[in-house]
Amino acid sequence: MTAPKPLKLNLKKRLWQHQPLIIVLASGILMGLAPAPLNFWVLAWVALVPLWVLAVKFKSSFKTLLLQGLVWGIGYHGLALSWITGIHPMTWMGVNWWASLAIALFCWFFITLWGAILVALWAGIFGLICRSLPQTSNLRIALSRVLIGTALWCSLESLWSQGPLYWSALSYTQSPFNLSLLHLGQISGPLTVTAAIITVNAWIGEAWINRKTVTRPIYFNRKYLCIAAGTFITLHLIGFTLYNRPLARPSASALKVGIIQGNIPNEIKLYEEGWQRALKNYTEGYQILANRGVDAVLTPEVALPFRWTEPNRIQNTFDRTILAEKVVAWVGALGTQGNHSTNSLFTVMGNGQTLSEYRKVKLVPLGEYIPFERWLGKFMNRLSPLKTNLIAGQSNQTFNTPFGRAIVGICYESAFAEHFRAQAAAGGQFILTASNNAHYSPAMPAQHHAQDVMRAIETDRWAVRATNTGYSGIVDPHGRTRWRSNLNTYELHSDTIYRRSTQTLYVRWGDWLTPLWVVAGLTAWLFNSFKRNRNLLSQN
């Protein structure tokens, strides 16, 4: 039985009215397919085009522009961050199944919405700025819009990177496979890659906006499409030039490191069974790697789930094995700061003494600490497998080792490029990252590895990555993964990395391109506004 004709017409009318939202949602989802683990990175170069066209071409209200940007952001961040639902079920922590589901969905919704707000603000503000520009079709106006749109996005993303929630930046859609393009990060950090993606999308959008349909339909302006293609090729050639530089491997800077992937399930990690298995796996792994002749051994985040204090140390087999084998260990454990705990990485010497401690700076909201604890504390207190009263370390920490200064990132910190840049500028010669991704779905370890690939390229450093359940790995300064572990397996690996003291432009000057983008965009807007006002006065 077919539906009445008026009902079909009403349905078509409603779909037509909501067509822009359907288009931006679909294009946002396309962008969400670009990051790891799916790695359809090429989609990132076209997925923003519909939102650009809607912001520029159609004179929508500010409220409509905000909604369109929000929907695009939900499509992108919602898909890219869907791995966070892997924290469900948390019944092993004593959380009711339905309560666990509610917590997982709340976290997914909140972090998705936070990223989507950035896109909403961009679409709203950019759309309003475009209304103030001359409504003519020429290269100068198109270039002005490209400069302004790119500057605005980079400014907002830079602002978001200063906050507690930051992961799915546009730049990480290119990692770990588009290594040539990622080398632009050596110039001015990950926002250089973001600017490249925005610029190419913008010119494709301008090619559609400025198409001609006088005699027969032409779906794109060929000149602008050539500019988009030329920009895409040029940027990749610049990146390839940086990527193609040979890596020096002087024997004097060689460092043989060992990695232990302990594979301790979160379901038992904080209980007696987990403690015993951790001591067994890390003690045996350390001993095997020491016998292989490594200079140092790296363990994952909170590999030993207790406070690294003198009484706790001397009572466990791991510490006694260090004294016997006399090989440096980088131990992930809980530190102390007053009455609180810290998520720390310790350098333990062969004589058992602790040389240095790094305390995690970027704590996970709702996992390692509770924002607005007064209101959310009782509800969220059981979310994290770690205690929620962890204290963050200072942002200006340095981590000295017997082999020189290291750059350290613990888990979530891999998303914060400035965190690694500052340590490289302070003399860090190689990267150590320690993580525990067992809380989430398998997509998360893949994205986490992709983040570390970017940090290795930007700082021009070798990176050693140890995780509890995967992916552990070795990444060279060109972002090439020399080794990557499997998921949910106990693994040991030894490899040679090389200490480096080079300083990329990004390490030396930080994100210096974004302010230039802002100046260029502001100049373009002021110039066009002045010219528009002058033309209006001359007409009167």
Coordinates of C-alpha atoms in Angstrom, one line a residue:
M1 CA 0.0 0.0 0.0
T2 CA 1.5 3.3 -1.1
A3 CA 1.5 6.5 1.0
P4 CA -0.9 9.2 0.0
K5 CA 0.5 11.7 -2.5
P6 CA 0.2 14.8 -0.1
L7 CA 2.2 12.8 2.5
K8 CA 5.0 12.2 0.0
L9 CA 5.0 15.8 -1.0
N10 CA 5.2 16.9 2.6
L11 CA 8.1 14.5 3.3
K12 CA 10.0 15.8 0.2
K13 CA 9.3 19.4 1.3
R14 CA 10.7 18.7 4.8
L15 CA 13.7 16.9 3.5
W16 CA 14.4 19.9 1.1
Q17 CA 14.1 22.3 4.0
H18 CA 16.6 20.4 6.0
Q19 CA 18.9 19.6 3.1
P20 CA 21.7 21.9 4.2
L21 CA 21.8 20.1 7.6
I22 CA 21.8 16.7 6.0
I23 CA 24.6 17.8 3.7
V24 CA 26.8 19.2 6.5
L25 CA 26.2 16.2 8.7
A26 CA 27.2 13.8 5.9
S27 CA 30.3 15.9 5.1
G28 CA 31.2 16.0 8.8
I29 CA 30.9 12.2 8.9
L30 CA 33.2 12.0 5.9
M31 CA 35.8 14.0 7.9
G32 CA 35.3 11.5 10.7
L33 CA 36.4 8.7 8.4
A34 CA 39.8 10.4 7.8
P35 CA 41.6 9.7 11.1
A36 CA 42.9 6.4 12.3
P37 CA 42.0 3.6 12.4
L38 CA 40.1 4.0 9.1
N39 CA 42.8 6.3 7.7
F40 CA 40.8 7.7 4.7
W41 CA 42.9 10.8 5.0
V42 CA 42.3 12.1 1.5
L43 CA 38.6 12.8 2.5
A44 CA 39.8 15.6 4.8
W45 CA 40.8 17.6 1.7
V46 CA 37.1 17.9 0.5
A47 CA 34.9 17.2 3.5
L48 CA 34.8 20.8 4.6
V49 CA 33.7 22.2 1.2
P50 CA 29.9 22.0 1.8
L51 CA 30.2 24.0 5.1
W52 CA 32.4 26.6 3.4
V53 CA 29.9 27.0 0.6
L54 CA 27.0 27.4 3.0
A55 CA 28.8 29.9 5.0
V56 CA 29.8 32.0 2.0
K57 CA 27.2 31.6 -0.6
F58 CA 23.9 31.5 1.2
K59 CA 22.9 34.5 3.3
S60 CA 21.7 32.5 6.3
S61 CA 21.2 34.0 9.8
F62 CA 23.8 33.8 12.4
K63 CA 21.7 31.2 14.3
T64 CA 21.4 29.0 11.2
L65 CA 25.1 29.2 10.6
L66 CA 25.8 28.2 14.1
L67 CA 23.5 25.2 13.7
Q68 CA 25.1 24.1 10.5
G69 CA 28.6 24.3 12.0
L70 CA 27.4 22.5 15.1
V71 CA 25.9 19.6 13.0
W72 CA 29.1 19.3 10.9
G73 CA 31.1 19.2 14.1
I74 CA 28.9 16.6 15.6
G75 CA 29.3 14.4 12.5
Y76 CA 33.1 14.8 12.6
H77 CA 33.9 14.7 16.3
G78 CA 31.1 12.2 17.1
L79 CA 32.5 9.6 14.7
A80 CA 36.2 10.3 15.4
L81 CA 35.7 10.1 19.2
S82 CA 33.3 7.2 19.3
W83 CA 36.0 5.1 20.8
I84 CA 35.2 6.7 24.2
T85 CA 32.1 4.5 24.5
G86 CA 34.5 1.6 24.9
I87 CA 34.7 2.5 28.7
H88 CA 31.3 0.7 28.9
P89 CA 30.6 -1.6 30.6
M90 CA 32.3 -0.7 33.9
T91 CA 30.6 -3.4 35.9
W92 CA 34.1 -4.6 37.0
M93 CA 34.3 -1.4 39.0
G94 CA 31.0 -2.1 40.7
V95 CA 29.1 0.4 38.4
N96 CA 25.6 -0.7 37.4
W97 CA 25.3 -1.7 33.7
W98 CA 22.8 1.0 33.0
A99 CA 24.7 3.6 35.0
S100 CA 27.8 2.6 33.1
L101 CA 26.1 3.1 29.8
A102 CA 24.8 6.5 30.9
I103 CA 28.3 7.6 31.9
A104 CA 29.8 6.4 28.6
L105 CA 27.2 8.2 26.6
F106 CA 27.5 11.4 28.7
C107 CA 31.3 11.5 28.1
W108 CA 30.8 10.9 24.4
F109 CA 28.2 13.5 24.1
F110 CA 30.1 16.1 26.1
I111 CA 33.4 15.8 24.3
T112 CA 31.7 15.7 20.9
L113 CA 29.7 18.8 21.7
W114 CA 32.9 20.6 22.9
G115 CA 34.6 20.0 19.6
A116 CA 31.4 20.8 17.7
I117 CA 31.1 24.2 19.4
L118 CA 34.4 25.2 17.8
V119 CA 33.0 24.5 14.3
A120 CA 29.8 26.3 15.1
L121 CA 31.6 29.4 16.2
W122 CA 33.7 29.3 13.1
A123 CA 30.7 28.9 10.7
G124 CA 28.8 31.7 12.5
I125 CA 31.6 34.2 12.7
F126 CA 32.9 33.5 9.2
G127 CA 29.5 33.7 7.7
L128 CA 29.0 37.2 9.2
I129 CA 32.4 38.4 8.1
C130 CA 31.6 37.2 4.5
R131 CA 28.4 39.3 4.6
S132 CA 30.6 42.4 5.3
L133 CA 32.8 41.8 2.2
P134 CA 31.9 43.1 -1.3
Q135 CA 29.4 40.7 -2.9
T136 CA 31.3 40.3 -6.1
S137 CA 33.0 37.4 -7.8
N138 CA 36.7 38.0 -8.3
L139 CA 40.0 36.5 -7.2
R140 CA 40.7 39.2 -4.7
I141 CA 37.5 38.6 -2.7
A142 CA 38.0 34.8 -2.9
L143 CA 41.5 35.1 -1.6
S144 CA 40.3 37.4 1.2
R145 CA 37.8 34.8 2.2
V146 CA 40.4 32.0 2.2
L147 CA 42.7 34.0 4.3
I148 CA 40.0 35.0 6.8
G149 CA 38.5 31.6 7.0
T150 CA 41.8 29.9 7.6
A151 CA 42.9 32.4 10.2
L152 CA 39.7 32.1 12.1
W153 CA 39.8 28.3 12.2
C154 CA 43.4 28.2 13.3
S155 CA 42.7 30.9 16.0
L156 CA 39.8 28.9 17.4
E157 CA 41.7 25.6 17.3
S158 CA 44.7 27.3 19.0
L159 CA 42.3 28.5 21.7
W160 CA 40.8 25.1 22.1
S161 CA 44.2 23.5 22.5
Q162 CA 44.8 25.6 25.7
G163 CA 41.8 23.9 27.3
P164 CA 41.4 20.6 29.1
L165 CA 39.6 18.8 26.2
Y166 CA 41.5 18.6 23.0
W167 CA 42.1 15.6 20.8
S168 CA 40.5 15.5 17.3
A169 CA 42.3 18.5 15.7
L170 CA 42.0 18.5 11.9
S171 CA 45.7 17.9 11.5
Y172 CA 45.5 14.4 13.0
T173 CA 43.3 13.3 10.1
Q174 CA 46.6 12.9 8.1
S175 CA 48.4 10.7 10.6
P176 CA 50.1 8.3 10.4
F177 CA 50.1 7.8 6.6
N178 CA 50.4 11.2 4.9
L179 CA 53.9 11.7 6.3
S180 CA 55.0 14.2 3.6
L181 CA 52.2 16.6 4.6
L182 CA 52.7 16.1 8.3
H183 CA 56.3 17.4 7.9
L184 CA 54.7 20.9 7.6
G185 CA 54.4 20.6 11.3
Q186 CA 58.1 21.2 11.6
I187 CA 57.5 24.7 10.3
S188 CA 54.9 25.9 12.8
G189 CA 53.3 22.9 14.5
P190 CA 50.1 21.0 13.8
L191 CA 48.1 24.1 13.0
T192 CA 50.3 24.4 9.8
V193 CA 48.7 21.1 8.7
T194 CA 45.3 22.3 9.7
A195 CA 45.8 25.5 7.7
A196 CA 46.8 23.5 4.7
I197 CA 43.6 21.4 4.9
I198 CA 41.4 24.5 5.4
T199 CA 43.0 26.3 2.5
V200 CA 42.6 23.5 -0.1
N201 CA 39.0 22.9 1.0
A202 CA 38.4 26.7 0.8
W203 CA 39.6 26.9 -2.8
I204 CA 37.5 24.0 -3.9
G205 CA 34.5 25.7 -2.3
E206 CA 35.4 28.9 -4.1
A207 CA 35.6 27.0 -7.3
W208 CA 32.0 25.9 -6.8
I209 CA 30.8 29.3 -5.6
N210 CA 32.3 31.1 -8.6
R211 CA 31.2 28.6 -11.3
K212 CA 29.6 30.0 -14.5
T213 CA 26.3 28.8 -15.8
V214 CA 25.7 31.1 -18.7
T215 CA 25.4 28.7 -21.6
R216 CA 25.9 25.2 -20.2
P217 CA 26.4 24.2 -16.6
I218 CA 30.0 24.2 -15.4
Y219 CA 30.2 22.8 -11.9
F220 CA 33.5 24.3 -10.9
N221 CA 35.5 27.4 -11.8
R222 CA 38.6 25.9 -13.4
K223 CA 40.9 28.7 -12.3
Y224 CA 40.0 28.2 -8.7
L225 CA 40.1 24.5 -9.0
C226 CA 43.6 24.7 -10.4
I227 CA 44.6 26.9 -7.5
A228 CA 43.3 24.2 -5.1
A229 CA 45.2 21.5 -6.9
G230 CA 48.3 23.6 -7.1
T231 CA 48.1 24.4 -3.4
F232 CA 47.7 20.7 -2.6
I233 CA 50.6 19.7 -4.7
T234 CA 52.9 22.5 -3.6
L235 CA 52.3 21.8 0.1
H236 CA 53.0 18.1 -0.3
L237 CA 56.2 18.9 -2.3
I238 CA 57.4 21.1 0.6
G239 CA 56.6 18.4 3.1
F240 CA 58.3 15.8 0.9
T241 CA 61.5 17.9 0.8
L242 CA 61.6 17.9 4.6
Y243 CA 60.6 14.2 4.7
N244 CA 63.4 13.2 2.3
R245 CA 66.2 14.6 4.4
P246 CA 68.5 11.8 5.6
L247 CA 68.6 10.9 9.3
A248 CA 72.0 11.0 10.9
R249 CA 72.8 7.9 13.1
P250 CA 76.1 8.6 14.9
S251 CA 77.1 5.8 17.2
A252 CA 77.9 8.2 20.0
S253 CA 74.2 9.2 20.2
A254 CA 72.8 5.6 20.0
L255 CA 70.6 4.4 22.8
K256 CA 69.3 0.8 23.0
V257 CA 65.9 0.8 24.7
G258 CA 63.6 -1.9 25.8
I259 CA 59.8 -1.8 25.9
I260 CA 57.5 -3.9 28.1
Q261 CA 53.8 -4.1 27.1
G262 CA 52.5 -5.7 30.3
N263 CA 48.9 -6.5 29.1
I264 CA 47.3 -6.2 32.5
P265 CA 43.5 -6.0 31.9
N266 CA 41.8 -3.1 33.7
E267 CA 39.3 -5.5 35.2
I268 CA 42.1 -6.8 37.5
K269 CA 44.7 -4.0 37.4
L270 CA 43.8 -2.4 40.7
Y271 CA 43.2 -5.7 42.6
E272 CA 45.5 -8.2 44.2
E273 CA 45.5 -10.4 41.1
G274 CA 46.5 -7.4 38.9
W275 CA 49.3 -6.3 41.2
Q276 CA 50.8 -9.8 41.3
R277 CA 50.6 -10.2 37.5
A278 CA 52.1 -6.7 37.0
L279 CA 55.0 -7.5 39.2
K280 CA 55.5 -10.8 37.5
N281 CA 55.2 -9.5 33.9
Y282 CA 57.4 -6.4 34.4
T283 CA 60.0 -8.1 36.5
E284 CA 60.4 -11.0 34.0
G285 CA 60.3 -8.6 31.0
Y286 CA 62.9 -6.3 32.6
Q287 CA 65.2 -9.2 33.2
I288 CA 64.9 -10.5 29.7
L289 CA 65.5 -7.1 28.1
A290 CA 68.5 -6.5 30.5
N291 CA 70.0 -9.7 29.2
R292 CA 69.6 -8.5 25.7
G293 CA 71.9 -5.6 26.5
V294 CA 69.6 -2.7 26.5
D295 CA 70.6 0.6 28.1
A296 CA 67.2 1.3 29.6
V297 CA 63.7 -0.2 29.9
L298 CA 60.4 1.7 29.5
T299 CA 57.2 0.6 31.2
P300 CA 53.7 1.9 30.5
E301 CA 51.6 4.4 32.4
V302 CA 51.1 3.3 36.0
A303 CA 52.6 -0.1 35.1
L304 CA 53.0 -0.7 38.9
P305 CA 49.7 0.5 40.3
F306 CA 51.0 1.7 43.7
R307 CA 52.8 4.7 45.1
W308 CA 56.5 4.6 44.3
T309 CA 57.7 5.2 47.9
E310 CA 60.7 3.7 49.7
P311 CA 58.7 1.1 51.7
N312 CA 56.7 0.0 48.6
R313 CA 59.8 -0.2 46.4
I314 CA 62.0 -2.4 48.7
Q315 CA 59.2 -4.9 49.2
N316 CA 58.7 -5.8 45.5
T317 CA 60.7 -8.1 43.2
F318 CA 60.9 -5.4 40.4
D319 CA 63.1 -3.2 42.5
R320 CA 65.3 -6.0 43.6
T321 CA 65.7 -7.1 39.9
I322 CA 66.9 -3.6 39.0
L323 CA 69.5 -3.8 41.8
A324 CA 70.6 -7.1 40.4
E325 CA 70.7 -6.2 36.6
K326 CA 71.8 -2.6 37.1
V327 CA 69.9 -1.4 34.0
V328 CA 68.1 2.0 34.1
A329 CA 64.3 1.6 34.2
W330 CA 61.7 4.2 33.4
V331 CA 58.9 3.1 35.7
G332 CA 55.3 4.2 35.4
A333 CA 53.7 4.4 38.9
L334 CA 51.9 6.7 41.3
G335 CA 53.9 9.5 42.8
T336 CA 53.0 11.6 45.9
Q337 CA 52.4 15.3 46.4
G338 CA 51.2 16.0 49.9
N339 CA 48.2 13.8 50.6
H340 CA 47.5 13.4 46.9
S341 CA 48.8 11.1 44.2
T342 CA 50.4 12.0 40.9
N343 CA 50.5 10.0 37.6
S344 CA 54.3 9.8 37.3
L345 CA 57.2 8.3 35.3
F346 CA 60.4 7.7 37.3
T347 CA 64.0 7.3 36.2
V348 CA 65.3 4.5 38.5
M349 CA 69.1 3.9 38.4
G350 CA 70.9 0.6 38.5
N351 CA 71.6 1.2 42.2
G352 CA 67.9 1.6 42.9
Q353 CA 68.0 5.3 43.4
T354 CA 65.4 7.5 41.8
L355 CA 67.2 10.1 39.6
S356 CA 64.1 12.0 38.3
E357 CA 60.4 12.1 38.3
Y358 CA 58.0 13.5 35.7
R359 CA 54.4 14.2 36.8
K360 CA 51.6 14.2 34.3
V361 CA 50.5 17.7 33.5
K362 CA 47.4 17.2 31.2
L363 CA 45.1 15.1 33.4
V364 CA 42.0 13.5 31.8
P365 CA 38.8 15.3 32.8
L366 CA 36.3 12.9 34.5
G367 CA 38.9 10.2 34.6
E368 CA 41.9 11.5 36.6
Y369 CA 40.2 14.5 38.1
I370 CA 36.6 15.8 38.3
P371 CA 35.9 19.3 37.0
F372 CA 33.3 21.1 39.1
E373 CA 33.8 18.3 41.7
R374 CA 31.4 20.0 44.1
W375 CA 28.5 19.2 41.7
L376 CA 29.7 16.2 39.6
G377 CA 31.9 14.4 42.2
K378 CA 29.3 12.0 43.6
F379 CA 28.0 11.1 40.2
M380 CA 31.4 10.6 38.4
N381 CA 33.6 9.4 41.3
R382 CA 33.6 5.8 40.0
L383 CA 34.4 6.5 36.4
S384 CA 38.1 6.2 36.4
P385 CA 40.3 3.1 37.2
L386 CA 42.7 5.6 38.8
K387 CA 41.8 7.8 41.8
T388 CA 40.1 11.0 40.8
N389 CA 42.0 13.2 43.2
L390 CA 45.2 13.1 41.1
I391 CA 47.3 16.3 41.2
A392 CA 48.7 17.7 37.9
G393 CA 52.5 18.4 37.6
Q394 CA 54.0 21.7 36.6
S395 CA 54.2 22.6 32.9
N396 CA 57.9 23.6 33.0
Q397 CA 59.2 20.2 34.2
T398 CA 62.4 18.7 32.8
F399 CA 63.2 15.0 32.9
N400 CA 66.9 14.2 33.2
T401 CA 68.3 10.7 32.5
P402 CA 71.8 9.2 32.5
F403 CA 71.6 9.5 28.7
G404 CA 70.6 13.2 28.5
R405 CA 67.3 15.0 28.9
A406 CA 64.1 13.3 27.6
I407 CA 60.8 14.6 26.5
V408 CA 57.9 12.9 28.3
G409 CA 54.3 12.5 27.6
I410 CA 51.9 10.4 29.6
C411 CA 48.8 9.1 27.8
Y412 CA 46.4 12.0 27.0
E413 CA 49.3 14.5 26.7
S414 CA 50.2 13.1 23.3
A415 CA 47.5 15.4 21.8
F416 CA 49.2 18.6 23.1
A417 CA 51.9 19.5 20.6
E418 CA 53.1 22.5 22.7
H419 CA 53.8 20.2 25.6
F420 CA 56.4 18.3 23.6
R421 CA 57.7 21.4 21.8
A422 CA 58.5 23.2 25.1
Q423 CA 60.5 20.1 26.4
A424 CA 62.4 19.8 23.1
A425 CA 63.3 23.5 23.3
A426 CA 64.5 22.9 26.8
G427 CA 67.0 20.3 25.6
G428 CA 64.9 17.1 25.3
Q429 CA 66.8 14.7 23.0
F430 CA 64.3 11.9 22.6
I431 CA 60.6 11.2 23.4
L432 CA 59.2 8.8 26.0
T433 CA 55.5 8.2 26.1
A434 CA 53.7 5.9 28.5
S435 CA 50.1 5.1 28.2
N436 CA 47.2 2.8 29.3
N437 CA 44.5 2.7 26.6
A438 CA 42.8 -0.4 27.9
H439 CA 39.7 1.6 28.9
Y440 CA 38.6 2.3 25.4
S441 CA 37.8 0.6 22.0
P442 CA 40.6 -0.5 19.6
A443 CA 40.2 2.8 17.6
M444 CA 41.7 4.8 20.5
P445 CA 45.2 3.1 20.5
A446 CA 45.4 3.7 16.7
Q447 CA 44.6 7.4 17.1
H448 CA 47.0 7.6 20.1
H449 CA 49.8 6.2 18.0
A450 CA 49.0 8.7 15.3
Q451 CA 49.3 11.5 17.7
D452 CA 52.8 10.3 18.7
V453 CA 53.8 10.1 15.1
M454 CA 53.0 13.8 14.7
R455 CA 54.9 14.8 17.9
A456 CA 58.0 12.9 16.6
I457 CA 57.9 14.7 13.3
E458 CA 57.3 18.2 14.8
T459 CA 60.1 17.9 17.2
D460 CA 62.4 15.9 14.9
R461 CA 62.9 13.3 17.7
W462 CA 62.9 9.5 18.0
A463 CA 59.9 8.4 20.1
V464 CA 59.6 5.3 22.3
R465 CA 56.1 4.4 23.2
A466 CA 55.1 1.9 25.9
T467 CA 51.5 1.0 26.6
N468 CA 49.7 -1.5 28.8
T469 CA 47.7 -3.3 26.0
G470 CA 48.9 -1.6 22.8
Y471 CA 49.9 0.0 20.6
S472 CA 53.5 0.3 21.9
G473 CA 56.0 1.4 19.3
I474 CA 59.2 3.0 18.0
V475 CA 58.8 6.0 15.7
D476 CA 61.7 7.8 13.9
P477 CA 61.9 11.6 13.4
H478 CA 60.3 11.3 10.0
G479 CA 57.2 9.7 11.5
R480 CA 58.0 6.2 10.2
T481 CA 56.9 3.5 12.6
R482 CA 59.9 1.2 13.0
W483 CA 57.9 -1.2 15.2
R484 CA 54.4 -1.4 16.5
S485 CA 53.0 -4.0 18.9
N486 CA 49.8 -6.0 18.6
L487 CA 46.8 -5.2 20.7
N488 CA 46.0 -7.1 24.0
T489 CA 49.2 -9.1 24.0
Y490 CA 52.2 -9.3 26.3
E491 CA 55.2 -8.1 24.3
L492 CA 58.8 -7.3 24.8
H493 CA 60.8 -5.3 22.2
S494 CA 64.3 -3.9 22.1
D495 CA 65.5 -1.3 19.5
T496 CA 68.1 1.4 19.0
I497 CA 67.1 5.1 18.8
Y498 CA 69.3 8.1 18.5
R499 CA 69.5 11.2 20.6
R500 CA 69.1 14.5 18.7
S501 CA 69.6 18.1 19.5
T502 CA 68.3 19.7 16.3
Q503 CA 65.7 22.4 16.5
T504 CA 62.9 22.7 13.9
L505 CA 61.4 26.1 13.3
Y506 CA 58.4 25.0 15.4
V507 CA 60.6 24.0 18.3
R508 CA 62.5 27.3 18.1
W509 CA 59.6 29.7 17.5
G510 CA 56.5 27.8 18.4
D511 CA 53.3 28.4 16.4
W512 CA 54.4 31.6 14.7
L513 CA 52.3 31.1 11.5
T514 CA 48.9 31.5 13.2
P515 CA 49.5 35.1 14.2
L516 CA 50.6 35.8 10.6
W517 CA 47.4 34.2 9.3
V518 CA 45.4 36.4 11.7
V519 CA 47.2 39.6 10.6
A520 CA 46.7 38.6 6.9
G521 CA 43.1 37.8 7.4
L522 CA 42.4 41.0 9.4
T523 CA 44.2 43.1 6.8
A524 CA 42.2 41.5 4.0
W525 CA 38.9 42.2 5.9
L526 CA 39.8 45.8 6.7
F527 CA 41.0 46.5 3.1
N528 CA 37.9 45.1 1.5
S529 CA 35.6 46.8 4.1
F530 CA 37.3 50.1 3.3
K531 CA 37.0 49.6 -0.4
R532 CA 33.3 48.7 -0.1
N533 CA 32.6 51.7 2.1
R534 CA 34.4 54.0 -0.4
N535 CA 32.4 52.6 -3.3
L536 CA 29.2 53.2 -1.4
L537 CA 30.2 56.8 -0.7
S538 CA 31.1 57.4 -4.3
Q539 CA 27.7 56.0 -5.5
N540 CA 25.9 58.4 -3.1

